[in-house]
Coordinates of C-alpha atoms and ligand atoms in Angstrom, one line a residue:
M1 CA 101.5 88.5 90.9
C2 CA 105.0 88.7 89.5
G3 CA 107.4 91.3 90.9
I4 CA 110.5 93.0 89.4
V5 CA 113.4 94.6 91.2
G6 CA 116.5 96.1 89.5
Y7 CA 119.5 98.2 90.5
I8 CA 122.5 99.9 88.9
G9 CA 124.9 102.0 90.9
K10 CA 127.9 101.8 93.2
K11 CA 126.6 99.5 95.9
E12 CA 126.7 95.7 96.0
V13 CA 123.5 94.8 94.3
L14 CA 122.5 91.5 95.9
P15 CA 121.2 92.8 99.3
I16 CA 119.2 95.5 97.4
L17 CA 117.6 92.9 95.1
L18 CA 116.8 90.5 98.0
D19 CA 115.4 93.3 100.1
G20 CA 113.2 94.4 97.2
L21 CA 112.0 90.9 96.5
S22 CA 111.1 90.4 100.2
R23 CA 109.1 93.6 100.1
L24 CA 107.2 92.3 97.1
E25 CA 106.4 89.0 98.8
Y26 CA 103.0 90.3 99.8
R27 CA 102.0 90.4 96.1
G28 CA 102.0 86.6 95.9
Y29 CA 104.5 84.4 94.1
D30 CA 105.7 80.8 93.8
S31 CA 109.4 81.1 92.8
A32 CA 112.1 83.7 92.6
G33 CA 115.4 84.5 91.0
V34 CA 118.2 87.0 90.5
A35 CA 120.8 87.8 87.7
I36 CA 123.9 89.9 88.4
V37 CA 126.2 91.3 85.8
N38 CA 129.7 90.7 86.8
G39 CA 133.1 90.6 85.2
G40 CA 132.0 89.9 81.6
G41 CA 129.4 87.3 82.6
I42 CA 126.0 87.1 84.3
S43 CA 125.7 85.1 87.6
T44 CA 122.2 83.8 88.4
A45 CA 120.3 81.9 91.1
K46 CA 116.7 80.7 91.1
A47 CA 114.6 78.8 93.6
K48 CA 111.0 77.4 93.8
G49 CA 109.0 78.6 96.8
R50 CA 109.8 81.4 99.2
I51 CA 112.5 84.1 99.0
A52 CA 114.0 82.3 102.0
A53 CA 114.8 79.3 99.7
L54 CA 116.5 81.6 97.2
K55 CA 118.6 83.2 100.0
E56 CA 119.6 79.8 101.3
K57 CA 120.9 78.9 97.8
I58 CA 122.7 82.2 97.4
E59 CA 124.5 81.8 100.7
V60 CA 126.9 79.3 99.2
M61 CA 127.5 81.2 96.0
N62 CA 129.6 84.2 95.5
L63 CA 127.2 86.6 93.8
K64 CA 129.0 89.9 93.5
G65 CA 128.3 92.9 91.3
Q66 CA 126.7 96.4 91.2
V67 CA 124.1 95.8 88.4
G68 CA 121.3 93.3 88.6
I69 CA 117.7 92.3 88.1
A70 CA 115.5 90.1 90.1
H71 CA 112.0 88.6 90.0
T72 CA 109.2 86.9 91.9
R73 CA 107.1 84.7 89.6
W74 CA 103.4 83.9 89.9
A75 CA 102.9 81.0 87.4
T76 CA 100.7 81.5 84.4
H77 CA 102.5 79.5 81.7
G78 CA 104.3 76.5 83.0
E79 CA 104.2 75.1 86.6
P80 CA 105.9 76.8 89.5
S81 CA 109.5 75.3 89.3
E82 CA 113.1 76.4 89.3
R83 CA 113.3 76.0 85.5
N84 CA 110.3 78.3 84.9
A85 CA 111.5 80.9 87.4
H86 CA 113.0 84.1 86.0
P87 CA 115.4 85.5 84.9
H88 CA 115.3 83.8 81.5
F89 CA 118.3 83.7 79.2
D90 CA 119.1 83.7 75.5
C91 CA 120.9 80.7 74.0
K92 CA 124.4 81.9 75.0
G93 CA 123.5 83.0 78.5
K94 CA 124.5 86.6 77.6
I95 CA 121.1 88.3 77.9
A96 CA 118.9 88.0 81.0
V97 CA 115.3 89.1 81.1
V98 CA 112.7 89.3 83.9
H99 CA 109.1 89.8 82.8
N100 CA 105.7 90.5 84.4
G101 CA 102.6 90.1 82.2
I102 CA 101.6 87.7 79.5
I103 CA 103.0 87.4 75.9
E104 CA 99.9 86.4 74.1
N105 CA 101.6 85.4 70.8
F106 CA 104.4 83.5 72.6
S107 CA 103.4 80.2 71.0
E108 CA 103.9 81.3 67.4
L109 CA 107.0 83.3 68.3
R110 CA 108.5 80.3 70.0
K111 CA 107.9 78.1 67.0
T112 CA 109.6 80.6 64.7
L113 CA 112.5 81.0 67.1
I114 CA 113.0 77.2 67.4
S115 CA 113.0 77.0 63.6
L116 CA 115.8 79.5 63.6
G117 CA 117.8 77.3 65.9
H118 CA 117.0 78.8 69.4
V119 CA 116.9 76.4 72.2
F120 CA 114.4 76.9 75.0
A121 CA 115.0 76.0 78.6
S122 CA 111.5 76.7 80.2
D123 CA 107.8 76.4 79.5
T124 CA 107.2 80.0 80.0
D125 CA 105.8 82.6 77.6
S126 CA 108.5 85.1 79.0
E127 CA 111.5 83.2 77.6
V128 CA 110.6 84.2 74.0
L129 CA 111.6 87.7 75.0
A130 CA 115.2 86.6 75.8
H131 CA 115.5 84.8 72.4
L132 CA 113.9 87.6 70.5
I133 CA 116.3 90.1 72.0
E134 CA 119.1 87.8 71.1
K135 CA 117.9 87.6 67.5
F136 CA 118.0 91.4 67.2
Y137 CA 121.1 92.0 69.3
D138 CA 124.0 93.8 67.7
E139 CA 125.8 95.5 70.6
N140 CA 122.9 97.9 71.1
L141 CA 120.8 96.4 73.8
G142 CA 118.1 99.1 73.8
E143 CA 117.5 98.8 70.1
A144 CA 117.3 95.0 70.3
V145 CA 114.7 95.2 73.1
R146 CA 112.8 97.8 71.2
R147 CA 112.6 95.6 68.1
A148 CA 111.8 92.5 70.1
L149 CA 108.9 94.3 71.8
R150 CA 107.5 95.4 68.5
S151 CA 107.0 91.7 67.6
V152 CA 105.1 90.8 70.8
R153 CA 101.4 91.0 71.6
G154 CA 100.3 91.1 75.2
T155 CA 101.4 92.8 78.4
Y156 CA 104.8 93.3 79.9
G157 CA 106.9 95.0 82.4
I158 CA 110.5 93.9 81.7
A159 CA 114.1 94.5 82.8
V160 CA 116.9 93.3 80.7
V161 CA 120.7 93.1 81.2
A162 CA 123.5 91.8 78.9
S163 CA 126.9 90.5 80.0
D164 CA 128.8 92.7 77.5
Q165 CA 126.9 95.9 78.5
P166 CA 127.8 96.0 82.2
N167 CA 126.7 99.6 82.7
V168 CA 123.1 99.3 81.2
I169 CA 119.7 98.1 82.2
I170 CA 116.9 98.3 79.7
A171 CA 113.3 98.4 81.1
A172 CA 110.0 98.7 79.3
R173 CA 106.3 98.4 80.2
R174 CA 103.0 97.9 78.5
G175 CA 100.0 97.0 80.7
S176 CA 102.1 96.0 83.7
P177 CA 103.4 98.5 86.3
L178 CA 107.1 99.5 86.4
V179 CA 108.7 102.5 88.0
L180 CA 112.3 103.9 88.1
G181 CA 113.6 105.2 91.4
V182 CA 116.3 107.9 91.2
G183 CA 119.2 108.1 93.6
E184 CA 122.7 109.7 93.5
K185 CA 124.3 108.1 90.4
E186 CA 122.3 105.1 91.1
Y187 CA 118.9 103.9 89.9
Y188 CA 116.3 101.4 91.1
L189 CA 113.7 99.6 89.1
A190 CA 110.6 98.0 90.6
S191 CA 107.1 96.9 89.6
D192 CA 105.8 98.4 92.9
I193 CA 107.3 101.4 94.7
S194 CA 107.2 99.6 98.0
A195 CA 110.2 97.5 96.9
I196 CA 112.4 100.6 96.7
L197 CA 110.8 103.2 98.9
S198 CA 113.4 102.7 101.6
Y199 CA 116.1 103.8 99.1
T200 CA 114.5 106.7 97.3
N201 CA 111.2 108.6 97.1
K202 CA 112.0 110.2 93.7
I203 CA 110.1 108.1 91.2
V204 CA 109.8 108.2 87.4
Y205 CA 106.6 106.7 86.0
P206 CA 107.0 105.5 82.4
E207 CA 103.8 105.3 80.5
D208 CA 102.5 102.3 78.6
G209 CA 104.5 101.5 75.5
E210 CA 107.7 103.3 76.8
M211 CA 111.2 102.1 77.4
I212 CA 114.0 103.4 79.7
R213 CA 117.7 103.0 79.1
I214 CA 119.4 103.3 82.5
S215 CA 123.1 103.6 83.2
R216 CA 125.0 105.0 86.3
E217 CA 125.3 108.3 84.5
G218 CA 121.5 108.8 83.8
Y219 CA 118.5 107.5 82.1
T220 CA 116.6 108.2 78.9
T221 CA 113.0 107.4 78.1
L222 CA 111.7 106.7 74.6
T223 CA 108.7 105.1 72.9
L224 CA 108.7 101.9 71.0
D225 CA 108.6 104.1 67.9
N226 CA 112.0 105.5 69.0
K227 CA 110.8 109.0 70.0
F228 CA 112.5 110.5 73.0
I229 CA 110.3 111.8 75.8
E230 CA 111.1 113.6 79.0
R231 CA 110.0 111.9 82.2
T232 CA 111.1 113.7 85.3
P233 CA 111.0 112.2 88.8
Q234 CA 108.1 112.9 91.2
E235 CA 108.3 112.8 95.0
V236 CA 106.1 110.1 96.5
E237 CA 104.1 111.1 99.6
W238 CA 104.4 107.6 101.2
S239 CA 107.3 107.1 103.5
A240 CA 109.4 104.0 104.2
D241 CA 107.7 103.7 107.7
D242 CA 104.3 103.3 106.0
I243 CA 105.4 100.0 104.6
E244 CA 106.8 98.6 107.9
K245 CA 104.8 96.2 110.1
G246 CA 105.9 98.0 113.3
D247 CA 104.8 96.1 116.5
F248 CA 101.9 94.3 114.8
A249 CA 102.1 90.6 114.2
H250 CA 100.7 91.0 110.6
Y251 CA 100.2 93.7 108.1
M252 CA 96.5 92.8 108.0
L253 CA 96.1 93.6 111.7
K254 CA 98.1 96.8 111.3
E255 CA 95.9 97.9 108.5
I256 CA 92.7 97.0 110.3
F257 CA 94.0 99.2 113.1
E258 CA 94.8 102.1 110.7
Q259 CA 91.1 102.4 109.7
P260 CA 90.2 105.2 112.1
Q261 CA 93.0 107.2 110.5
V262 CA 91.9 106.2 107.0
V263 CA 88.4 107.6 107.7
R264 CA 90.0 110.8 109.0
N265 CA 92.2 111.1 105.9
T266 CA 89.4 110.3 103.5
T267 CA 87.0 112.8 105.0
A268 CA 89.6 115.6 105.7
G269 CA 88.7 118.7 103.9
R270 CA 85.8 116.9 102.2
L271 CA 83.1 116.4 104.8
L272 CA 81.1 119.6 105.3
I273 CA 79.3 119.0 108.6
N274 CA 77.5 122.3 108.8
E275 CA 76.2 122.1 105.3
G276 CA 75.3 118.4 105.6
S277 CA 77.3 117.7 102.5
A278 CA 80.7 116.8 101.1
H279 CA 83.0 118.3 98.5
F280 CA 85.6 116.7 96.2
G281 CA 88.3 118.5 94.3
G282 CA 89.1 115.9 91.7
L283 CA 85.8 115.0 90.0
N284 CA 86.4 117.7 87.4
L285 CA 82.6 118.1 87.0
S286 CA 80.5 121.1 88.1
D287 CA 77.4 120.7 90.3
N288 CA 75.3 121.4 87.1
E289 CA 77.1 118.7 85.2
L290 CA 76.6 116.3 88.2
R291 CA 72.8 117.2 88.2
M292 CA 72.6 116.0 84.6
I293 CA 73.8 112.5 85.6
D294 CA 70.9 110.1 85.7
R295 CA 72.7 106.8 86.4
I296 CA 76.0 105.7 88.0
L297 CA 78.0 102.6 87.1
F298 CA 80.7 101.1 89.3
V299 CA 83.1 98.7 87.7
A300 CA 85.6 96.9 89.9
C301 CA 86.9 93.5 91.2
G302 CA 86.8 91.6 94.4
T303 CA 86.6 93.8 97.5
A304 CA 86.5 96.9 95.5
Y305 CA 83.4 95.6 93.7
Y306 CA 81.8 95.0 97.1
A307 CA 82.6 98.6 98.0
G308 CA 80.8 99.6 94.8
F309 CA 77.9 97.5 96.0
V310 CA 77.8 99.3 99.3
G311 CA 78.0 102.6 97.2
K312 CA 74.9 101.4 95.2
Y313 CA 72.8 101.3 98.4
M314 CA 74.2 104.6 99.7
L315 CA 73.7 106.5 96.5
E316 CA 70.3 105.1 95.7
E317 CA 68.9 105.6 99.2
V318 CA 70.6 108.9 100.1
A319 CA 70.9 110.6 96.8
G320 CA 68.1 108.9 94.8
I321 CA 70.3 108.1 91.8
P322 CA 70.0 104.6 90.1
V323 CA 73.3 102.8 90.4
D324 CA 74.5 99.7 88.6
I325 CA 77.6 97.6 89.5
C326 CA 79.5 95.2 87.4
T327 CA 82.6 93.1 88.0
A328 CA 85.3 94.3 85.5
S329 CA 86.0 90.8 84.2
E330 CA 82.4 90.5 83.0
F331 CA 82.1 94.1 81.9
R332 CA 85.0 94.2 79.5
Y333 CA 83.5 91.5 77.3
K334 CA 79.9 92.4 77.3
R335 CA 77.9 94.9 75.3
I336 CA 78.3 98.2 77.1
L337 CA 75.0 99.9 77.5
I338 CA 75.8 103.4 78.8
T339 CA 74.4 106.7 77.8
P340 CA 76.2 110.1 77.8
T341 CA 74.4 110.8 81.2
T342 CA 75.8 107.7 82.8
L343 CA 78.7 108.5 85.1
V344 CA 81.2 105.6 85.1
F345 CA 83.5 105.0 88.1
V346 CA 86.2 102.4 88.3
V347 CA 87.1 101.4 91.9
S348 CA 90.6 100.0 92.5
Q349 CA 92.9 100.1 95.5
S350 CA 96.0 99.3 93.5
G351 CA 95.0 101.1 90.4
E352 CA 96.7 98.3 88.4
T353 CA 94.1 95.5 88.2
A354 CA 94.2 94.3 84.6
D355 CA 90.4 93.7 84.2
T356 CA 89.5 97.0 85.8
L357 CA 92.0 98.8 83.6
A358 CA 90.7 97.1 80.4
A359 CA 87.1 98.1 81.4
L360 CA 88.2 101.7 81.9
R361 CA 89.9 101.7 78.4
E362 CA 86.8 100.2 76.8
V363 CA 84.5 102.9 78.2
K364 CA 86.9 105.6 77.1
R365 CA 87.1 104.1 73.7
K366 CA 83.3 104.5 73.5
G367 CA 83.8 108.2 74.2
N368 CA 82.5 108.3 77.8
K369 CA 84.4 109.8 80.7
V370 CA 85.5 107.5 83.4
L371 CA 86.3 108.6 87.0
G372 CA 88.3 106.6 89.5
I373 CA 88.2 105.8 93.2
T374 CA 91.8 104.7 93.8
N375 CA 94.4 104.5 96.6
V376 CA 97.7 104.5 94.6
V377 CA 98.1 108.1 93.3
S378 CA 100.7 107.2 90.6
S379 CA 98.8 104.0 89.4
T380 CA 97.9 103.4 85.8
I381 CA 94.2 103.7 86.5
A382 CA 94.7 106.9 88.4
R383 CA 96.6 108.3 85.5
E384 CA 94.2 107.2 82.8
T385 CA 90.9 108.2 84.4
D386 CA 89.4 111.6 83.6
G387 CA 89.3 112.5 87.3
G388 CA 88.3 111.0 90.5
I389 CA 88.9 110.6 94.2
F390 CA 91.9 109.3 96.1
I391 CA 91.1 107.5 99.3
H392 CA 94.4 108.3 101.0
A393 CA 94.6 105.0 102.9
G394 CA 98.4 104.8 102.6
P395 CA 100.1 101.6 101.3
E396 CA 98.1 98.5 101.8
I397 CA 100.4 95.5 102.0
G398 CA 98.1 92.7 103.4
V399 CA 96.7 90.7 100.5
A400 CA 93.3 90.7 102.1
S401 CA 92.1 94.3 101.6
T402 CA 90.8 96.0 104.7
K403 CA 91.7 99.6 105.1
A404 CA 91.3 100.3 101.4
F405 CA 87.8 98.9 101.6
M406 CA 87.2 101.3 104.5
G407 CA 88.5 104.2 102.4
Q408 CA 86.4 103.2 99.5
I409 CA 83.1 103.0 101.4
T410 CA 83.9 106.2 103.3
T411 CA 84.4 107.9 99.9
L412 CA 81.1 106.5 98.7
A413 CA 79.3 107.7 101.8
L414 CA 80.7 111.2 101.1
M415 CA 79.6 110.9 97.4
A416 CA 76.1 110.0 98.5
L417 CA 76.0 113.1 100.6
N418 CA 77.4 115.3 97.9
F419 CA 75.1 114.0 95.1
G420 CA 72.2 114.0 97.5
R421 CA 72.6 117.6 98.6
I422 CA 72.9 118.9 95.0
R423 CA 69.6 117.1 94.4
D424 CA 66.9 116.8 97.0
L425 CA 68.4 115.5 100.2
S426 CA 67.4 117.9 102.9
A427 CA 70.0 119.9 104.9
S428 CA 68.9 118.3 108.1
A429 CA 69.1 114.7 106.8
G430 CA 72.5 115.6 105.2
K431 CA 73.7 117.0 108.5
K432 CA 72.6 114.0 110.5
M433 CA 74.6 111.7 108.1
A434 CA 77.6 114.0 108.1
E435 CA 77.7 114.1 111.9
A436 CA 77.4 110.3 111.9
I437 CA 80.4 110.0 109.6
S438 CA 82.5 112.3 111.7
R439 CA 81.9 110.0 114.7
I440 CA 83.1 106.9 112.9
P441 CA 86.8 107.0 113.6
A442 CA 86.2 107.0 117.4
Q443 CA 83.6 104.3 117.1
I444 CA 86.0 102.1 115.1
E445 CA 88.6 102.7 117.9
G446 CA 86.0 101.4 120.4
I447 CA 85.4 98.3 118.3
L448 CA 89.1 97.6 118.0
S449 CA 89.6 98.0 121.8
R450 CA 87.2 95.0 122.2
R451 CA 89.0 92.8 119.7
G452 CA 89.4 90.2 122.4
E453 CA 85.7 89.4 122.2
I454 CA 86.0 88.6 118.5
K455 CA 89.1 86.6 119.0
E456 CA 87.3 84.4 121.4
I457 CA 84.4 83.8 119.0
A458 CA 86.9 83.1 116.2
E459 CA 88.7 80.5 118.3
K460 CA 85.4 78.8 119.2
Y461 CA 84.3 78.4 115.5
K462 CA 87.7 77.9 113.9
D463 CA 87.1 74.2 113.0
A464 CA 83.9 74.8 111.1
K465 CA 84.1 73.7 107.5
S466 CA 81.6 76.2 106.1
F467 CA 80.0 79.5 107.0
L468 CA 77.1 81.5 105.8
F469 CA 77.2 85.3 106.1
M470 CA 74.0 87.1 105.9
G471 CA 72.7 90.7 105.9
R472 CA 70.1 92.9 104.3
K473 CA 70.1 96.2 102.5
F474 CA 73.3 98.2 103.4
N475 CA 74.7 95.1 105.1
F476 CA 74.1 92.6 102.3
P477 CA 77.4 93.7 100.5
I478 CA 79.1 93.6 103.9
A479 CA 78.0 90.0 104.3
L480 CA 79.6 89.3 100.8
E481 CA 82.8 91.0 101.9
G482 CA 82.8 89.2 105.3
A483 CA 82.6 85.9 103.5
L484 CA 85.3 86.9 101.0
K485 CA 87.7 87.9 103.8
L486 CA 87.1 84.6 105.6
K487 CA 87.7 82.4 102.6
E488 CA 90.8 84.4 101.4
I489 CA 92.8 83.9 104.5
T490 CA 91.4 80.9 106.3
Y491 CA 90.5 78.7 103.3
I492 CA 87.1 78.0 105.0
H493 CA 84.2 77.9 102.5
A494 CA 82.0 80.9 103.1
E495 CA 79.0 82.2 101.2
G496 CA 77.6 85.7 101.5
Y497 CA 73.9 86.0 101.0
A498 CA 71.1 88.5 101.2
A499 CA 69.4 87.2 104.4
G500 CA 66.0 87.3 102.7
E501 CA 67.2 85.0 99.9
M502 CA 68.2 82.3 102.4
K503 CA 65.0 80.4 102.1
H504 CA 65.3 80.3 98.3
G505 CA 68.2 77.8 98.5
P506 CA 71.0 78.2 101.0
I507 CA 68.8 77.3 103.9
A508 CA 69.4 73.7 102.7
L509 CA 73.0 74.1 104.0
V510 CA 72.0 75.0 107.6
D511 CA 72.8 72.4 110.2
K512 CA 74.7 72.5 113.5
E513 CA 78.0 72.2 111.7
T514 CA 77.5 75.3 109.5
P515 CA 77.5 78.5 111.5
S516 CA 75.8 81.6 110.2
V517 CA 77.1 85.1 110.8
F518 CA 74.2 87.6 110.7
I519 CA 74.7 91.3 110.4
C520 CA 71.7 92.6 112.3
P521 CA 72.0 96.2 113.5
K522 CA 68.8 98.1 114.6
D523 CA 67.8 99.4 111.2
T524 CA 64.8 99.4 108.9
V525 CA 65.2 95.7 108.2
Y526 CA 66.0 94.6 111.7
E527 CA 62.7 92.7 112.3
K528 CA 63.1 91.0 108.9
T529 CA 66.6 89.9 109.7
I530 CA 65.5 88.6 113.1
S531 CA 63.0 86.4 111.3
N532 CA 65.8 84.9 109.2
I533 CA 67.8 84.3 112.3
S534 CA 64.8 82.4 113.8
E535 CA 64.6 80.3 110.6
V536 CA 68.3 79.3 111.0
R537 CA 67.9 78.5 114.8
A538 CA 64.8 76.4 114.1
R539 CA 67.1 74.1 112.0
N540 CA 69.8 73.8 114.7
G541 CA 72.1 76.3 113.0
R542 CA 74.5 78.2 115.3
V543 CA 74.3 82.0 114.9
I544 CA 76.9 84.7 115.5
A545 CA 75.3 88.2 115.4
I546 CA 76.7 91.7 114.8
A547 CA 74.2 93.8 116.6
T548 CA 73.6 97.4 117.9
E549 CA 74.8 98.0 121.4
G550 CA 72.0 97.7 124.0
D551 CA 70.1 95.1 121.9
E552 CA 69.6 92.7 124.8
Q553 CA 66.7 91.0 123.2
L554 CA 68.7 89.6 120.3
K555 CA 71.2 88.1 122.7
Q556 CA 68.6 85.6 123.8
H557 CA 68.3 84.3 120.2
V558 CA 71.9 83.8 119.1
D559 CA 74.9 81.8 120.2
D560 CA 77.4 84.7 120.2
I561 CA 77.0 88.4 119.7
F562 CA 79.3 91.3 119.1
Y563 CA 78.0 94.8 119.6
I564 CA 78.7 97.9 117.5
P565 CA 77.8 101.5 118.3
R566 CA 74.5 102.9 117.1
T567 CA 74.7 104.9 113.8
P568 CA 72.3 105.7 110.9
E569 CA 71.8 102.7 108.6
A570 CA 73.5 104.3 105.6
V571 CA 76.7 104.7 107.6
A572 CA 76.5 101.4 109.4
P573 CA 78.7 99.4 106.9
L574 CA 81.7 101.5 108.1
L575 CA 81.3 99.8 111.5
T576 CA 79.8 96.4 110.7
T577 CA 82.7 95.5 108.4
V578 CA 85.3 95.8 111.2
P579 CA 84.3 92.9 113.4
L580 CA 84.1 90.7 110.2
Q581 CA 87.7 91.6 109.3
L582 CA 88.8 90.8 112.8
F583 CA 86.8 87.5 112.7
A584 CA 88.6 86.4 109.5
Y585 CA 92.0 87.6 110.9
Y586 CA 91.7 85.8 114.3
T587 CA 90.3 82.6 112.6
A588 CA 93.4 82.5 110.3
V589 CA 95.7 83.1 113.3
A590 CA 93.9 80.3 115.3
K591 CA 94.4 78.0 112.4
N592 CA 98.1 78.9 112.2
L593 CA 97.9 80.2 108.7
D594 CA 100.1 82.8 106.9
V595 CA 97.7 85.7 107.1
D596 CA 99.6 88.1 105.0
K597 CA 100.5 85.6 102.3
P598 CA 97.4 83.5 101.6
R599 CA 97.9 80.7 99.2
N600 CA 97.2 81.2 95.5
L601 CA 96.4 84.9 95.9
A602 CA 98.1 88.0 94.7
K603 CA 97.8 91.5 96.0
S604 CA 97.2 93.1 92.7
V605 CA 96.0 91.1 89.8
T606 CA 97.9 92.5 86.9
V607 CA 97.1 89.7 84.4
E608 CA 93.7 88.9 83.0
Ligands
M6R701 O1 93.6 96.6 93.6 P1 92.1 96.4 93.4 O2 91.3 97.1 94.4 O3 91.7 96.7 92.0 O4 92.0 94.8 93.6 C1 90.7 94.2 93.4 C2 90.7 92.8 94.0 O5 91.7 92.0 93.4 C3 91.0 92.8 95.5 O6 90.0 93.6 96.2 C4 90.9 91.4 96.0 O7 89.6 90.9 95.9 C5 91.4 91.4 97.5 N1 92.3 90.2 97.6 C6 90.4 91.3 98.5 O8 90.8 91.2 99.8

């Protein structure tokens, strides 16, 4: 999705803007641009494609100045092209605007502005902001932006500069993330802290519907109703090193390798092995209140949704609580049937996903509490929920979510223990599961040390055009997630299915060109899954199996096998997901694809 970077201070602004844009590349984009305030004018450069293309263009220009804004665009209105790239300008080229989000009433605003004589240079919704600000501009840029924003419907994170106000940037947000980084007589703006973390860790988080006026001397925050509010900087716990790739070829591989540590971080101080339970500080509900809960609902998107699906199996089987799951994009527009004793959780790595945020607001509007399972502590979802659990996975840069999923399902395993023990899960069963969770980090390390085996399998199958991923019970959602990982970064068609459903349709796809990945550990559905494997083999289908170590028998019935350590079935997803992540990763590498920047995808989906 789109990204914003801005700077005002004493340094040359261009390297800061370009560095910030490069750090936002992982979010997905199709064009980029900068605007620099300089000697009574604004210099600008835009390019379609990668930041590298923008840099090439800029090399032959003389872009100097200490105040500027920049943008990466992910097209919504108007094709990816140089003319649609941001910044956008008013008619006189005096005001430059970068915008994330969608202006829903742009069409009517554009018509009105054209009737007033404004001339548009792009097909974007965003350009109306530049012309609206121009319409209201009378030497007070902040006031013009404020009045302009009061006319628009939709979502925005914006940064605005004007050539005759060389010591000012105006920023505002509503529904799109935007933060202010505070330095020594210098300020940084970004839609994502990873763009500015190497310059400062002191961050101001404006709320929805707030504006910031920034100069070298300081900043003021006010609402669109013109009320001043105090927003002081907070220190972020992530460091600049956390967002570096280090010696890894890709962020995705680095993040797959960080998973043992993620499990340690997520369980630290929460997993109570001796009591066979878990404890969370942030739920803001007493054990008695939790006992009153008779249904849980997880709302999320993509991988986070599949984490909720794993959570459904864990909580139903371990804690005996009925759990529903719903994708946020469906949930937000359907009738919401929840009772006061339904506990609603939104699950989101970024905490900024537009559909998930809208679903959260809709539930709150109905008067229910909503809890969150998030990674980004300062995110909008983390701030708007009534409590929740942070997964402490550290910044996830790879577009294909891996370590965040691990943090989410680890959290859900802990939740199953916690909810189970305050109900009727026995201490011995709880202890067995808690001990199994404590062994997971070392077991994942063992799997990672055998990554070469997965690499070989991936290289063998890299030219397949389509894959089926199948599992049962706890591993059904892992099959869905395995298929999603493969399609996201390799562009190979893949379908995840409950193995038992295969004969109700997908078996028609089975032939020797369509390999099937079966997740088949020794669990309560092992024999059933073996039968499904036989059905595929009988139709000449090739089978790759994820199996429990020591299962020599299964080896006879499949083409390729990868072993994972033995663990109770409720905990198995924490292991079975790892070889599938590696499989997707090595297949993408074997196909020479850009693993960290898959086509068409964005890291966090901040538009509907
Ligand atoms: O930041 P969120 O967890 O809310 O993101 C949800 C999905 O957009 C995300 O999981 C997406 O499916 C990933 N690309 C999966 O790898």
